[in-house]
Coordinates of N, CA and C in Angstrom, one line a residue:
V25 N -31.2 -8.8 -3.5 CA -30.0 -8.0 -3.8 C -29.4 -7.6 -2.4
Y26 N -28.1 -7.8 -2.3 CA -27.4 -7.4 -1.1 C -27.1 -5.9 -1.1
T27 N -27.4 -5.3 0.0 CA -27.1 -3.8 0.1 C -26.5 -3.6 1.5
N28 N -25.7 -2.6 1.5 CA -25.1 -2.1 2.8 C -25.0 -0.6 2.7
H29 N -24.4 0.0 3.8 CA -24.4 1.4 3.8 C -23.6 2.0 2.7
L30 N -22.6 1.3 2.1 CA -21.8 1.8 1.0 C -22.7 1.9 -0.3
N31 N -23.5 0.9 -0.5 CA -24.4 0.9 -1.7 C -25.3 2.1 -1.6
R32 N -25.8 2.5 -0.5 CA -26.7 3.6 -0.3 C -26.0 4.9 -0.5
K33 N -24.7 5.0 -0.4 CA -24.0 6.2 -0.4 C -23.1 6.3 -1.7
H34 N -23.5 5.6 -2.8 CA -22.7 5.5 -4.0 C -22.4 6.9 -4.6
K35 N -23.3 7.9 -4.5 CA -23.1 9.2 -5.1 C -22.0 9.9 -4.4
E36 N -21.7 9.6 -3.1 CA -20.6 10.2 -2.4 C -19.2 9.6 -2.7
L37 N -19.2 8.5 -3.4 CA -18.0 7.8 -3.7 C -17.3 8.4 -4.9
H38 N -17.9 9.2 -5.7 CA -17.3 9.8 -6.9 C -16.5 11.0 -6.5
V39 N -15.2 10.9 -6.7 CA -14.3 11.9 -6.3 C -13.5 12.4 -7.5
P40 N -13.7 13.6 -8.0 CA -12.9 14.1 -9.2 C -11.5 14.2 -8.8
T41 N -10.6 13.7 -9.6 CA -9.2 13.7 -9.4 C -8.4 14.1 -10.5
V42 N -7.3 14.8 -10.3 CA -6.3 15.3 -11.3 C -5.0 14.7 -10.9
F43 N -4.2 14.2 -11.8 CA -2.9 13.6 -11.5 C -1.9 14.0 -12.6
F44 N -0.8 14.6 -12.2 CA 0.3 14.9 -13.1 C 1.5 14.1 -12.7
N45 N 2.3 13.6 -13.7 CA 3.4 12.8 -13.4 C 4.5 13.1 -14.5
D46 N 5.8 13.1 -14.1 CA 6.9 13.3 -15.0 C 7.9 12.3 -14.7
H47 N 8.5 11.8 -15.8 CA 9.6 10.8 -15.7 C 10.9 11.4 -16.2
L48 N 11.9 11.5 -15.4 CA 13.2 12.1 -15.7 C 14.3 11.0 -15.7
M49 N 15.2 11.1 -16.7 CA 16.3 10.1 -16.8 C 17.6 10.9 -16.7
F50 N 18.5 10.4 -15.8 CA 19.9 11.0 -15.7 C 20.9 9.8 -15.7
D51 N 21.3 9.3 -16.8 CA 22.3 8.2 -16.9 C 21.7 7.0 -16.1
K52 N 22.3 6.7 -14.9 CA 21.8 5.5 -14.2 C 20.7 5.8 -13.2
L53 N 20.3 7.0 -13.1 CA 19.2 7.4 -12.2 C 17.9 7.8 -13.0
S54 N 16.8 7.2 -12.5 CA 15.5 7.7 -13.1 C 14.6 8.1 -11.9
I55 N 13.9 9.2 -12.2 CA 13.0 9.8 -11.1 C 11.6 9.9 -11.7
D56 N 10.6 9.5 -11.0 CA 9.2 9.8 -11.3 C 8.7 10.7 -10.2
A57 N 8.2 11.9 -10.6 CA 7.7 12.8 -9.6 C 6.2 13.1 -10.1
G58 N 5.3 13.2 -9.1 CA 4.0 13.5 -9.5 C 3.2 14.2 -8.3
I59 N 2.0 14.6 -8.7 CA 1.2 15.2 -7.7 C -0.3 14.8 -8.1
R60 N -1.0 14.5 -7.1 CA -2.5 14.2 -7.2 C -3.3 15.1 -6.4
A61 N -4.4 15.5 -7.0 CA -5.4 16.4 -6.3 C -6.7 15.8 -6.3
D62 N -7.3 15.6 -5.2 CA -8.7 15.1 -5.1 C -9.6 16.2 -4.6
F63 N -10.8 16.3 -5.3 CA -11.7 17.4 -5.0 C -13.0 16.7 -4.6
L64 N -13.4 16.9 -3.3 CA -14.6 16.3 -2.7 C -15.8 17.1 -2.9
P65 N -17.0 16.5 -3.0 CA -18.2 17.2 -3.2 C -18.5 18.3 -2.1
R66 N -18.0 18.1 -1.0 CA -18.3 19.0 0.2 C -17.4 20.2 0.1
G67 N -16.5 20.4 -0.9 CA -15.7 21.5 -1.1 C -14.3 21.4 -0.6
S68 N -13.9 20.2 0.0 CA -12.5 20.0 0.4 C -11.7 19.6 -0.8
S69 N -10.4 19.9 -0.7 CA -9.5 19.4 -1.7 C -8.2 18.9 -1.0
F70 N -7.6 17.9 -1.6 CA -6.4 17.3 -1.0 C -5.3 17.2 -2.0
I71 N -4.1 17.8 -1.8 CA -3.0 17.8 -2.6 C -2.0 16.7 -2.1
Q72 N -1.6 15.8 -3.0 CA -0.8 14.7 -2.5 C 0.4 14.5 -3.4
P73 N 1.6 15.0 -3.0 CA 2.8 14.8 -3.8 C 3.4 13.4 -3.6
R74 N 4.1 12.9 -4.7 CA 4.7 11.6 -4.7 C 6.0 11.7 -5.5
I75 N 7.0 10.9 -5.1 CA 8.3 10.9 -5.8 C 8.9 9.5 -5.6
S76 N 9.5 9.0 -6.7 CA 10.2 7.7 -6.6 C 11.5 7.8 -7.4
A77 N 12.5 7.1 -7.0 CA 13.8 7.1 -7.8 C 14.3 5.7 -7.9
R78 N 15.0 5.4 -8.9 CA 15.7 4.1 -9.2 C 17.1 4.4 -9.6
Y79 N 18.1 3.8 -9.0 CA 19.4 3.9 -9.4 C 20.0 2.6 -9.7
A80 N 20.6 2.5 -11.0 CA 21.2 1.2 -11.4 C 22.7 1.2 -11.1
I81 N 23.0 0.5 -10.0 CA 24.4 0.3 -9.6 C 25.2 -0.4 -10.7
S82 N 24.6 -1.4 -11.2 CA 25.1 -2.2 -12.4 C 23.9 -2.7 -13.2
E83 N 24.2 -3.5 -14.2 CA 23.1 -4.0 -15.0 C 22.2 -5.0 -14.2
E84 N 22.8 -5.6 -13.2 CA 22.0 -6.6 -12.4 C 21.5 -6.0 -11.1
L85 N 22.1 -5.0 -10.5 CA 21.8 -4.5 -9.2 C 21.2 -3.1 -9.2
T86 N 20.1 -2.9 -8.6 CA 19.4 -1.6 -8.6 C 19.0 -1.3 -7.1
T87 N 18.9 0.0 -6.8 CA 18.3 0.4 -5.6 C 17.1 1.3 -5.9
T88 N 16.1 1.4 -5.0 CA 14.9 2.2 -5.2 C 14.6 2.9 -3.9
A89 N 13.9 4.0 -4.1 CA 13.4 4.7 -2.9 C 12.1 5.5 -3.4
S90 N 11.1 5.6 -2.5 CA 9.9 6.4 -2.9 C 9.3 7.0 -1.6
W91 N 8.6 8.1 -1.8 CA 7.9 8.8 -0.7 C 6.6 9.3 -1.3
G92 N 5.6 9.3 -0.5 CA 4.3 9.9 -1.0 C 3.4 10.2 0.1
M93 N 2.5 11.1 -0.2 CA 1.4 11.4 0.8 C 0.1 10.9 0.1
Y94 N -0.8 10.3 0.9 CA -2.0 9.7 0.4 C -3.2 10.0 1.3
H95 N -4.4 10.1 0.7 CA -5.7 10.2 1.5 C -6.6 9.1 1.0
Q96 N -7.3 8.6 1.9 CA -8.2 7.5 1.5 C -9.6 7.8 2.1
F97 N -10.6 7.7 1.2 CA -12.0 8.1 1.5 C -12.9 7.0 1.8
I98 N -12.5 5.8 1.3 CA -13.2 4.6 1.6 C -12.1 3.7 2.2
T99 N -12.4 3.1 3.3 CA -11.4 2.4 4.1 C -11.9 1.0 4.7
R100 N -10.9 0.2 4.9 CA -11.2 -1.1 5.6 C -10.9 -0.8 7.1
I101 N -11.8 -1.2 7.9 CA -11.6 -1.1 9.4 C -11.4 -2.5 10.0
P102 N -10.3 -2.7 10.7 CA -10.2 -4.0 11.4 C -11.2 -4.1 12.6
Y103 N -12.0 -5.1 12.5 CA -13.0 -5.4 13.5 C -12.5 -6.5 14.4
Q104 N -12.2 -6.2 15.7 CA -11.7 -7.2 16.6 C -12.9 -7.9 17.3
Y105 N -13.0 -9.2 16.9 CA -14.1 -10.0 17.6 C -13.6 -10.8 18.7
S106 N -12.3 -10.9 18.9 CA -11.8 -11.5 20.1 C -10.3 -11.1 20.1
L107 N -9.7 -11.3 21.3 CA -8.3 -10.8 21.4 C -7.4 -11.5 20.3
G108 N -6.8 -10.7 19.5 CA -5.9 -11.2 18.5 C -6.6 -11.6 17.2
S109 N -7.9 -11.6 17.1 CA -8.6 -12.0 16.0 C -9.4 -10.9 15.3
Y110 N -9.2 -10.6 14.0 CA -9.8 -9.5 13.3 C -10.5 -9.9 12.1
Q111 N -11.4 -9.1 11.7 CA -12.1 -9.2 10.4 C -12.1 -7.8 9.8
M112 N -12.0 -7.7 8.5 CA -11.9 -6.4 7.9 C -13.3 -6.0 7.4
A113 N -13.8 -4.8 7.7 CA -15.1 -4.3 7.3 C -14.8 -3.0 6.5
W114 N -15.5 -2.8 5.4 CA -15.4 -1.6 4.6 C -16.3 -0.5 5.1
S115 N -15.8 0.8 5.1 CA -16.6 1.9 5.6 C -16.2 3.1 4.8
L116 N -17.2 4.0 4.6 CA -17.0 5.3 3.9 C -16.6 6.2 5.0
A117 N -15.4 6.9 4.8 CA -14.9 7.8 5.8 C -15.8 9.0 5.9
D118 N -16.0 9.5 7.1 CA -16.7 10.8 7.2 C -15.7 11.9 7.1
S119 N -15.7 12.9 8.0 CA -14.8 14.0 7.8 C -13.4 13.7 8.3
T120 N -13.2 12.5 8.9 CA -11.9 12.1 9.3 C -11.3 11.1 8.3
Y121 N -10.8 11.7 7.2 CA -10.2 10.9 6.1 C -8.9 10.4 6.6
L122 N -8.6 9.1 6.2 CA -7.3 8.5 6.5 C -6.2 9.3 5.7
Q123 N -5.2 9.7 6.4 CA -4.0 10.4 5.8 C -2.8 9.5 6.1
A124 N -2.0 9.3 5.1 CA -0.8 8.5 5.3 C 0.4 9.1 4.5
R125 N 1.6 8.9 5.1 CA 2.8 9.2 4.4 C 3.6 7.9 4.4
H126 N 4.1 7.5 3.2 CA 4.8 6.3 3.0 C 6.2 6.6 2.6
F127 N 7.2 5.8 3.1 CA 8.6 5.8 2.7 C 9.0 4.4 2.5
I128 N 9.5 4.1 1.3 CA 9.9 2.8 0.9 C 11.3 2.8 0.3
A129 N 12.2 1.9 0.7 CA 13.5 1.8 0.1 C 13.9 0.3 -0.1
G130 N 14.6 0.1 -1.2 CA 14.8 -1.3 -1.5 C 16.1 -1.5 -2.4
V131 N 16.4 -2.8 -2.6 CA 17.5 -3.2 -3.4 C 17.0 -4.5 -4.2
A132 N 17.4 -4.6 -5.4 CA 17.0 -5.7 -6.2 C 18.2 -6.2 -7.1
Y133 N 18.3 -7.6 -7.2 CA 19.3 -8.2 -8.0 C 18.6 -9.1 -9.0
S134 N 19.0 -9.0 -10.3 CA 18.3 -9.7 -11.4 C 19.4 -10.2 -12.4
K135 N 19.4 -11.6 -12.6 CA 20.3 -12.1 -13.6 C 19.9 -13.5 -14.0
N136 N 20.0 -13.9 -15.2 CA 19.7 -15.2 -15.7 C 18.3 -15.7 -15.3
G137 N 17.3 -14.9 -15.4 CA 15.9 -15.3 -15.0 C 15.6 -15.3 -13.6
Y138 N 16.6 -14.9 -12.7 CA 16.4 -14.8 -11.3 C 16.1 -13.4 -10.9
L139 N 15.3 -13.2 -9.9 CA 15.1 -11.8 -9.3 C 15.0 -12.0 -7.8
F140 N 15.8 -11.3 -7.1 CA 15.8 -11.2 -5.6 C 15.6 -9.7 -5.2
S141 N 14.7 -9.5 -4.4 CA 14.5 -8.1 -3.9 C 14.2 -8.0 -2.4
L142 N 14.6 -6.9 -1.8 CA 14.4 -6.7 -0.4 C 13.9 -5.2 -0.3
E143 N 12.8 -5.0 0.3 CA 12.3 -3.6 0.5 C 11.9 -3.5 2.0
G144 N 12.1 -2.3 2.5 CA 11.7 -1.9 3.8 C 10.8 -0.7 3.7
Y145 N 9.8 -0.6 4.6 CA 8.9 0.6 4.5 C 8.5 1.1 5.9
A146 N 8.2 2.4 6.0 CA 7.6 3.0 7.1 C 6.4 3.8 6.7
K147 N 5.3 3.7 7.4 CA 4.1 4.3 7.0 C 3.5 5.0 8.2
S148 N 3.3 6.3 8.2 CA 2.7 7.0 9.3 C 1.2 7.3 8.9
I149 N 0.3 7.0 9.8 CA -1.1 7.1 9.5 C -1.7 8.1 10.5
H150 N -2.5 9.0 9.9 CA -3.3 9.9 10.7 C -4.8 9.7 10.5
N151 N -5.5 9.6 11.6 CA -7.0 9.3 11.5 C -7.3 7.9 11.0
G152 N -6.5 6.9 11.3 CA -6.8 5.5 11.0 C -8.0 5.1 11.8
L153 N -8.9 4.4 11.2 CA -10.2 4.0 11.9 C -10.0 2.5 12.3
Y154 N -10.4 2.2 13.5 CA -10.3 0.9 14.1 C -11.6 0.6 14.9
I155 N -11.8 -0.7 15.1 CA -12.9 -1.1 16.0 C -12.3 -2.0 17.0
K156 N -12.5 -1.7 18.3 CA -12.0 -2.6 19.3 C -13.2 -2.7 20.4
E157 N -13.5 -4.0 20.7 CA -14.5 -4.2 21.7 C -15.8 -3.6 21.2
N158 N -16.1 -3.7 19.9 CA -17.3 -3.2 19.3 C -17.4 -1.6 19.3
Q159 N -16.4 -0.9 19.6 CA -16.4 0.5 19.6 C -15.4 1.1 18.6
P160 N -15.9 1.9 17.6 CA -15.0 2.5 16.6 C -14.2 3.6 17.3
F161 N -13.0 3.8 16.8 CA -12.2 4.9 17.3 C -11.1 5.3 16.2
S162 N -10.7 6.5 16.2 CA -9.7 7.0 15.3 C -8.4 7.1 16.0
A163 N -7.3 6.8 15.4 CA -6.0 6.8 16.1 C -4.9 7.0 15.0
N164 N -3.8 7.6 15.5 CA -2.6 7.8 14.6 C -1.8 6.5 14.9
N165 N -1.0 6.1 13.8 CA -0.3 4.8 13.9 C 1.0 4.9 13.1
M166 N 1.9 4.1 13.5 CA 3.2 4.0 12.7 C 3.3 2.5 12.4
I167 N 3.5 2.2 11.1 CA 3.7 0.8 10.7 C 5.0 0.7 10.0
Y168 N 5.8 -0.4 10.4 CA 7.1 -0.7 9.8 C 7.0 -2.1 9.2
G169 N 7.7 -2.3 8.1 CA 7.7 -3.7 7.6 C 8.8 -3.9 6.6
A170 N 8.9 -5.1 6.2 CA 9.9 -5.5 5.2 C 9.4 -6.7 4.3
D171 N 9.8 -6.7 3.1 CA 9.3 -7.7 2.1 C 10.6 -8.3 1.4
L172 N 10.7 -9.6 1.4 CA 11.8 -10.3 0.7 C 11.1 -11.1 -0.4
Y173 N 11.5 -10.9 -1.6 CA 10.9 -11.6 -2.8 C 11.9 -12.3 -3.6
A174 N 11.6 -13.5 -4.1 CA 12.4 -14.2 -5.0 C 11.6 -14.8 -6.1
K175 N 12.1 -14.7 -7.4 CA 11.4 -15.2 -8.5 C 12.4 -15.9 -9.5
K176 N 12.0 -16.9 -10.2 CA 12.7 -17.6 -11.2 C 11.8 -17.8 -12.4
E177 N 12.3 -17.3 -13.6 CA 11.5 -17.5 -14.8 C 12.4 -18.4 -15.7
F178 N 11.7 -19.4 -16.3 CA 12.3 -20.3 -17.3 C 11.3 -20.8 -18.2
R179 N 11.6 -20.8 -19.5 CA 10.7 -21.2 -20.6 C 9.4 -20.5 -20.3
N180 N 8.3 -21.2 -20.1 CA 7.0 -20.6 -19.9 C 6.5 -20.7 -18.5
Q181 N 7.4 -20.9 -17.6 CA 7.0 -21.0 -16.2 C 7.7 -20.0 -15.3
T182 N 7.0 -19.6 -14.2 CA 7.6 -18.7 -13.2 C 7.3 -19.3 -11.9
L183 N 8.3 -19.4 -11.1 CA 8.2 -19.7 -9.6 C 8.5 -18.5 -8.8
F184 N 7.8 -18.3 -7.7 CA 8.1 -17.2 -6.9 C 7.7 -17.4 -5.4
G185 N 8.3 -16.7 -4.6 CA 8.0 -16.7 -3.1 C 8.3 -15.4 -2.5
S186 N 7.7 -15.2 -1.3 CA 7.9 -13.9 -0.6 C 7.8 -14.2 0.9
Y187 N 8.5 -13.4 1.6 CA 8.4 -13.4 3.1 C 8.2 -11.9 3.5
S188 N 7.2 -11.7 4.3 CA 6.9 -10.3 4.8 C 6.8 -10.3 6.3
I189 N 7.2 -9.2 6.8 CA 7.0 -8.9 8.3 C 6.4 -7.5 8.4
V190 N 5.7 -7.3 9.5 CA 5.1 -6.0 9.8 C 5.0 -5.8 11.3
D191 N 5.2 -4.6 11.7 CA 5.1 -4.2 13.1 C 4.2 -3.0 13.2
T192 N 3.1 -3.1 13.9 CA 2.2 -2.0 14.1 C 1.8 -1.8 15.5
K193 N 1.5 -0.6 15.8 CA 1.2 -0.2 17.2 C -0.3 -0.2 17.6
K194 N -1.2 0.0 16.6 CA -2.6 0.1 16.9 C -3.3 -0.9 16.0
P195 N -4.5 -1.4 16.4 CA -5.1 -1.2 17.7 C -4.4 -1.9 18.9
N196 N -3.6 -2.9 18.6 CA -2.7 -3.5 19.6 C -1.3 -3.5 19.1
N197 N -0.3 -3.5 19.9 CA 1.1 -3.6 19.5 C 1.3 -5.0 19.0
E198 N 1.4 -5.2 17.7 CA 1.5 -6.5 17.1 C 2.6 -6.6 16.1
F199 N 3.1 -7.8 15.9 CA 4.1 -8.2 14.9 C 3.6 -9.3 14.1
G200 N 3.6 -9.2 12.8 CA 3.0 -10.2 11.9 C 4.0 -10.7 10.9
Q201 N 3.8 -11.9 10.4 CA 4.6 -12.5 9.3 C 3.7 -13.2 8.3
E202 N 4.2 -13.3 7.1 CA 3.4 -13.9 6.0 C 4.4 -14.5 5.0
V203 N 4.1 -15.7 4.6 CA 4.9 -16.4 3.6 C 4.0 -16.7 2.4
K204 N 4.4 -16.4 1.2 CA 3.6 -16.7 0.0 C 4.5 -17.5 -1.0
L205 N 3.9 -18.5 -1.6 CA 4.6 -19.3 -2.6 C 3.7 -19.4 -3.8
G206 N 4.2 -19.4 -5.0 CA 3.3 -19.5 -6.2 C 4.1 -20.0 -7.4
A207 N 3.3 -20.3 -8.4 CA 3.8 -20.7 -9.7 C 2.9 -20.3 -10.8
L208 N 3.4 -19.9 -11.9 CA 2.6 -19.6 -13.1 C 3.1 -20.4 -14.3
A209 N 2.2 -20.9 -15.1 CA 2.6 -21.7 -16.3 C 1.8 -21.2 -17.5
S210 N 2.4 -21.0 -18.6 CA 1.8 -20.6 -19.8 C 1.9 -21.7 -20.9
Y211 N 0.8 -22.2 -21.4 CA 0.8 -23.3 -22.4 C 0.1 -22.7 -23.6
K212 N 0.9 -22.9 -24.7 CA 0.4 -22.4 -26.0 C 0.1 -23.5 -27.0

C-alpha cells in the first residue's frame, strides 16, 4: 500500500464548512453572491466572500465578471528539479495557508451551435508555497492570464479548442502558453 505524509494526516484534512449563496435576477443582469466559512480543528476560521455577475447585452452576447477570496489548506507545490522544469507535489499546509483573491472578466458570443469566449484574470496569492533548488519557501505572487475558447455543437458531436496564456512572477518570472483541442461524440 502506497503511503505518504498526506495519508498519515487524514484526520487533519476534514474541515467543517458552511456556504451561503443567493441568486438575484434584474432583467438582463444576474448576480450570484455568496460567503463561505471554513472552521479548522485548531480553532481558526476563515470567511471568504464571493460574487459573480452576468449581463446579457443581447441574446447572443454576454459579459461576465467575478471576484472572490479563497483559502487552500492542501496545496500543490511546484518542485523545480532543473532550471525551467517543474513537477507538482501535494502538501498539507501548516499555519501558512494559501490565501488568494481572484478577479475574472469575460465576454461570450453564442449562436447557431457556436460559442466563442474570452476571459482575462488576475490572481493575487499570499503565502504561496514553492520549492526551488530543493528548498521550500513561502512567497506572495501575482498571476495574470487569459483564455480564449471556441466550441461548435452539431447533431451528437462537439468540437472545441482553447488557447491560454499566463504570466507569473514566482518562483521565476515566467510566461506560459497552452493549446487544447478536443472532440466529443455521443452514439445512441
